[in-house]
Amino acid sequence: MQIAVLLYDRLTALDAVGPYEMLARLPGAETVFVSRESGPVRNDQGDLALVADRTLADVPHPDIVLVPGGPGSREAMHDPEILAWLRTADATSTWTTSVCTGSLMLAAAGLLAGRRATSHWLALDELTPFGVEPTGERVVFDGKYVTAAGVSSGIDMALHLLGRIAGDATAQTIQLLTEYDPQPPYDAGSPEKAPAEIVAHWRAKAERVLARQD
Amino acid sequence: MQIAVLLYDRLTALDAVGPYEMLARLPGAETVFVSRESGPVRNDQGDLALVADRTLADVPHPDIVLVPGGPGSREAMHDPEILAWLRTADATSTWTTSVCTGSLMLAAAGLLAGRRATSHWLALDELTPFGVEPTGERVVFDGKYVTAAGVSSGIDMALHLLGRIAGDATAQTIQLLTEYDPQPPYDAGSPEKAPAEIVAHWRAKAERVLARQD
């Protein structure tokens, strides 16, 4: 079982590392971080680089494809080399997955047409032009395509996926060992739950926020 | 506000990246990843490297110190250079924090003596020899010392800290933008909640698990 995590400039680190930390503990799995070129890939904040050990060409047929989101997805979704790799990898993958605006990249590659998918709550509308039905659910399974909502939701997605792949006991074991017993001090993690004025503020500047241009 | 995230060989990536992703969004904050030497630092699974942009000597007086855990903490907690840096940084820090077995490193540096602290549920007992009172709570504040339980708990810790530093609205905004509205498919994230046979199995081999020697 080979798991490929795609890295690209200005990705959001937790989108990749959250589900990675869960999936990498799958017994027998090999996880590889891949990018156009091997070496450090810098995140959206600019202060953290994750290292891609392999190039896209090195890993043509992973069993699981994981595409994180981030401001850089707006460029990456127009990158012919990345789109070609997504299509090739998807042709033989068992699961093709994304977190946050990673679903826009899958959509741009033509992989989600006619399917239900999710994304960051501020980006959901952007799935529609690709023939994708957006849904605000946190984790969406549609066939072998699994999309997760914003940033931290990839952790939940990974646990769902582990359950499907290896059964409840393995997923529960990994949840226990990573002590994923969330107790956030606020209940503000979705637009339905956060204070209305905060949601309105960010909706008004959604476009700039997601491209991190301000 | 300078936030230093300590990296060392065989750390657990999510311990660092989870709280990082929250804290780095604090308006006006500068986050730096530091290690004994600058460059890539490989994680416990061996398949991911995070890049330290600065050495310990480059960052002597951060406002927030964040020490992630991981199997490598068992060596790092005996590393004189790391212990000296922890003591120096702590002498002027506003907050000194840890995730998972990172608290053992703070304890080994003598910073938690006489205080309450937490750690990974399998490592709690190891705090006692350092004069630390272990508690199974997920996030523990004792003065300026903030410790979090295993791996994923650093995300919760960071939100608590953001609330203290910048107020509820800022913390809620960051929770919303990272869509931290956890919905794990299982309720197995703590030894009190996971199936008893899974907990018993891992308790029996705790020592090897935490050092990742099997």
Coordinates of N, CA, C and O in Angstrom, one line a residue, chain A residues 28-100:
Chain A
G28 N 1.9 -1.8 7.3 CA 2.4 -2.2 5.9 C 2.4 -1.0 4.9 O 2.7 -1.3 3.7
A29 N 1.9 0.1 5.3 CA 1.9 1.2 4.3 C 3.2 1.9 4.2 O 4.0 2.0 5.1
E30 N 3.5 2.4 2.9 CA 4.7 3.2 2.7 C 4.1 4.6 2.3 O 3.3 4.7 1.4
T31 N 4.6 5.6 2.9 CA 4.1 7.0 2.6 C 5.3 7.7 1.9 O 6.4 7.7 2.4
V32 N 5.0 8.4 0.8 CA 6.0 9.2 0.2 C 5.4 10.6 -0.1 O 4.3 10.8 -0.5
F33 N 6.3 11.6 0.2 CA 5.9 13.0 -0.1 C 6.5 13.3 -1.5 O 7.7 13.1 -1.7
V34 N 5.7 13.7 -2.4 CA 6.1 13.9 -3.8 C 5.8 15.3 -4.3 O 4.9 16.0 -3.8
S35 N 6.7 15.8 -5.2 CA 6.5 17.1 -5.7 C 7.1 17.2 -7.1 O 7.7 16.2 -7.5
R36 N 6.9 18.3 -7.8 CA 7.5 18.4 -9.2 C 9.0 18.1 -9.1 O 9.5 17.4 -10.0
E37 N 9.6 18.7 -8.2 CA 11.0 18.4 -8.0 C 11.2 17.9 -6.5 O 10.5 18.4 -5.6
S38 N 12.2 17.1 -6.3 CA 12.4 16.6 -4.9 C 13.1 17.8 -4.2 O 13.8 18.6 -4.8
G39 N 13.0 17.8 -2.9 CA 13.6 18.8 -2.0 C 12.5 19.6 -1.2 O 11.4 19.2 -1.2
P40 N 13.0 20.6 -0.5 CA 12.0 21.4 0.3 C 11.0 22.1 -0.5 O 11.2 22.7 -1.5
V41 N 9.8 22.1 0.1 CA 8.6 22.8 -0.5 C 8.1 23.7 0.6 O 7.7 23.2 1.7
R42 N 8.0 25.0 0.3 CA 7.6 25.9 1.4 C 6.1 26.1 1.4 O 5.4 26.1 0.4
N43 N 5.6 26.3 2.7 CA 4.2 26.4 2.9 C 3.7 27.8 2.7 O 4.4 28.7 2.3
D44 N 2.4 27.9 2.9 CA 1.7 29.2 2.7 C 2.2 30.3 3.6 O 2.2 31.5 3.2
Q45 N 2.5 30.0 4.8 CA 3.0 31.0 5.8 C 4.5 31.4 5.4 O 5.0 32.4 5.9
G46 N 5.2 30.6 4.7 CA 6.5 30.9 4.3 C 7.6 30.5 5.3 O 8.8 30.6 5.1
D47 N 7.2 30.0 6.5 CA 8.1 29.8 7.6 C 8.3 28.3 7.8 O 9.1 27.9 8.7
L48 N 7.8 27.4 7.0 CA 7.9 26.0 7.2 C 8.1 25.4 5.8 O 7.3 25.6 4.9
A49 N 9.1 24.5 5.7 CA 9.3 23.7 4.5 C 9.2 22.2 4.8 O 9.8 21.8 5.8
L50 N 8.4 21.5 4.0 CA 8.3 20.0 4.1 C 9.1 19.5 2.9 O 9.1 20.1 1.8
V51 N 9.8 18.4 3.1 CA 10.7 17.9 2.1 C 10.0 16.8 1.3 O 9.4 15.8 1.8
A52 N 10.0 17.0 0.0 CA 9.5 15.9 -0.9 C 10.7 15.0 -1.2 O 11.7 15.5 -1.8
D53 N 10.6 13.8 -0.9 CA 11.7 12.9 -1.1 C 11.7 12.4 -2.6 O 12.7 11.9 -3.0
R54 N 10.6 12.5 -3.2 CA 10.5 11.9 -4.6 C 9.8 12.9 -5.5 O 9.0 13.8 -5.1
T55 N 10.1 12.8 -6.8 CA 9.4 13.6 -7.8 C 8.1 12.9 -8.2 O 7.9 11.7 -7.9
L56 N 7.3 13.6 -8.9 CA 6.0 13.0 -9.4 C 6.3 11.8 -10.3 O 5.6 10.8 -10.2
A57 N 7.3 11.9 -11.1 CA 7.7 10.8 -12.0 C 8.1 9.6 -11.3 O 7.9 8.5 -11.8
D58 N 8.7 9.8 -10.1 CA 9.1 8.6 -9.3 C 8.0 7.8 -8.8 O 8.1 6.6 -8.4
V59 N 6.8 8.4 -8.7 CA 5.7 7.7 -8.0 C 4.4 7.8 -8.9 O 3.5 8.5 -8.6
P60 N 4.4 7.1 -10.0 CA 3.3 7.2 -10.9 C 2.0 6.5 -10.5 O 0.9 6.9 -10.9
H61 N 2.1 5.5 -9.6 CA 0.9 4.6 -9.3 C 0.7 4.4 -7.9 O 0.7 3.2 -7.4
P62 N 0.6 5.4 -7.1 CA 0.3 5.2 -5.6 C -1.1 4.6 -5.5 O -2.0 4.7 -6.3
D63 N -1.3 3.8 -4.4 CA -2.6 3.3 -4.1 C -3.5 4.4 -3.5 O -4.7 4.3 -3.8
I64 N -3.0 5.3 -2.7 CA -3.7 6.4 -2.2 C -3.1 7.7 -2.6 O -1.9 7.9 -2.4
V65 N -3.8 8.6 -3.2 CA -3.4 9.9 -3.6 C -4.0 10.9 -2.6 O -5.2 10.9 -2.3
L66 N -3.1 11.7 -2.0 CA -3.6 12.7 -1.0 C -3.2 14.1 -1.5 O -2.0 14.4 -1.6
V67 N -4.2 14.9 -1.8 CA -3.9 16.3 -2.2 C -4.3 17.3 -1.2 O -5.5 17.5 -1.0
P68 N -3.3 17.9 -0.5 CA -3.7 19.0 0.5 C -4.1 20.3 -0.2 O -3.8 20.4 -1.4
G69 N -4.7 21.2 0.5 CA -5.0 22.5 0.0 C -4.1 23.6 0.4 O -3.0 23.3 1.0
G70 N -4.5 24.8 0.2 CA -3.7 25.9 0.5 C -3.8 27.0 -0.6 O -4.2 26.7 -1.7
P71 N -3.3 28.2 -0.2 CA -3.4 29.3 -1.2 C -2.7 28.9 -2.6 O -3.1 29.3 -3.6
G72 N -1.6 28.1 -2.5 CA -0.9 27.7 -3.7 C -1.7 26.8 -4.6 O -1.3 26.6 -5.8
S73 N -2.8 26.3 -4.1 CA -3.6 25.4 -5.0 C -4.1 26.2 -6.2 O -4.4 25.6 -7.2
R74 N -4.3 27.5 -6.0 CA -4.8 28.3 -7.1 C -3.8 28.4 -8.3 O -4.3 28.6 -9.4
E75 N -2.6 28.2 -8.0 CA -1.6 28.1 -9.1 C -1.5 26.6 -9.5 O -1.4 26.3 -10.7
A76 N -1.3 25.8 -8.6 CA -1.1 24.4 -8.8 C -2.2 23.7 -9.7 O -2.0 22.8 -10.5
M77 N -3.4 24.3 -9.5 CA -4.5 23.7 -10.3 C -4.5 24.0 -11.8 O -5.3 23.5 -12.6
H78 N -3.5 24.9 -12.2 CA -3.3 25.2 -13.6 C -2.0 24.7 -14.1 O -1.6 25.0 -15.2
D79 N -1.3 23.9 -13.2 CA 0.0 23.4 -13.6 C -0.1 22.1 -14.4 O -0.6 21.1 -13.9
P80 N 0.2 22.1 -15.7 CA 0.0 20.9 -16.5 C 0.7 19.6 -16.0 O 0.1 18.5 -16.1
E81 N 1.9 19.8 -15.4 CA 2.6 18.6 -14.9 C 1.9 18.0 -13.7 O 1.7 16.8 -13.6
I82 N 1.4 18.9 -12.8 CA 0.6 18.3 -11.7 C -0.7 17.7 -12.1 O -1.1 16.6 -11.7
L83 N -1.4 18.4 -13.0 CA -2.7 17.8 -13.5 C -2.5 16.5 -14.2 O -3.2 15.5 -14.0
A84 N -1.4 16.4 -15.0 CA -1.1 15.1 -15.7 C -0.8 14.0 -14.7 O -1.3 12.9 -14.8
W85 N -0.1 14.4 -13.6 CA 0.2 13.4 -12.6 C -1.0 12.9 -11.9 O -1.2 11.7 -11.6
L86 N -1.9 13.9 -11.5 CA -3.1 13.5 -10.8 C -3.9 12.5 -11.7 O -4.5 11.6 -11.2
R87 N -4.0 12.8 -13.0 CA -4.8 11.9 -13.9 C -4.2 10.5 -14.0 O -4.9 9.5 -13.9
T88 N -2.9 10.5 -14.1 CA -2.2 9.2 -14.2 C -2.3 8.4 -12.9 O -2.6 7.2 -12.9
A89 N -2.1 9.1 -11.8 CA -2.1 8.4 -10.5 C -3.6 7.9 -10.2 O -3.8 6.8 -9.7
D90 N -4.5 8.8 -10.6 CA -5.9 8.4 -10.3 C -6.4 7.2 -11.1 O -7.2 6.5 -10.7
A91 N -5.8 7.1 -12.3 CA -6.2 6.0 -13.2 C -6.0 4.6 -12.5 O -6.7 3.7 -12.9
T92 N -5.1 4.5 -11.6 CA -4.8 3.2 -11.0 C -5.0 3.2 -9.5 O -4.7 2.2 -8.8
S93 N -5.3 4.4 -8.9 CA -5.4 4.5 -7.4 C -6.6 3.7 -6.9 O -7.6 3.5 -7.6
T94 N -6.5 3.3 -5.6 CA -7.6 2.7 -4.9 C -8.5 3.8 -4.3 O -9.7 3.8 -4.3
W95 N -7.8 4.9 -3.8 CA -8.5 6.0 -3.2 C -7.8 7.3 -3.7 O -6.6 7.4 -3.7
T96 N -8.6 8.3 -4.2 CA -8.1 9.6 -4.5 C -8.7 10.6 -3.6 O -9.9 10.7 -3.5
T97 N -7.9 11.3 -2.8 CA -8.4 12.1 -1.7 C -7.8 13.5 -1.7 O -6.8 13.8 -2.3
S98 N -8.5 14.4 -1.1 CA -8.1 15.8 -0.9 C -8.5 16.4 0.4 O -9.5 15.9 1.0
V99 N -7.8 17.4 0.8 CA -8.2 18.2 1.9 C -8.3 19.7 1.5 O -7.5 20.1 0.7
C100 N -9.4 20.4 2.0 CA -9.5 21.8 1.8 C -9.5 22.1 0.2 O -10.2 21.4 -0.5

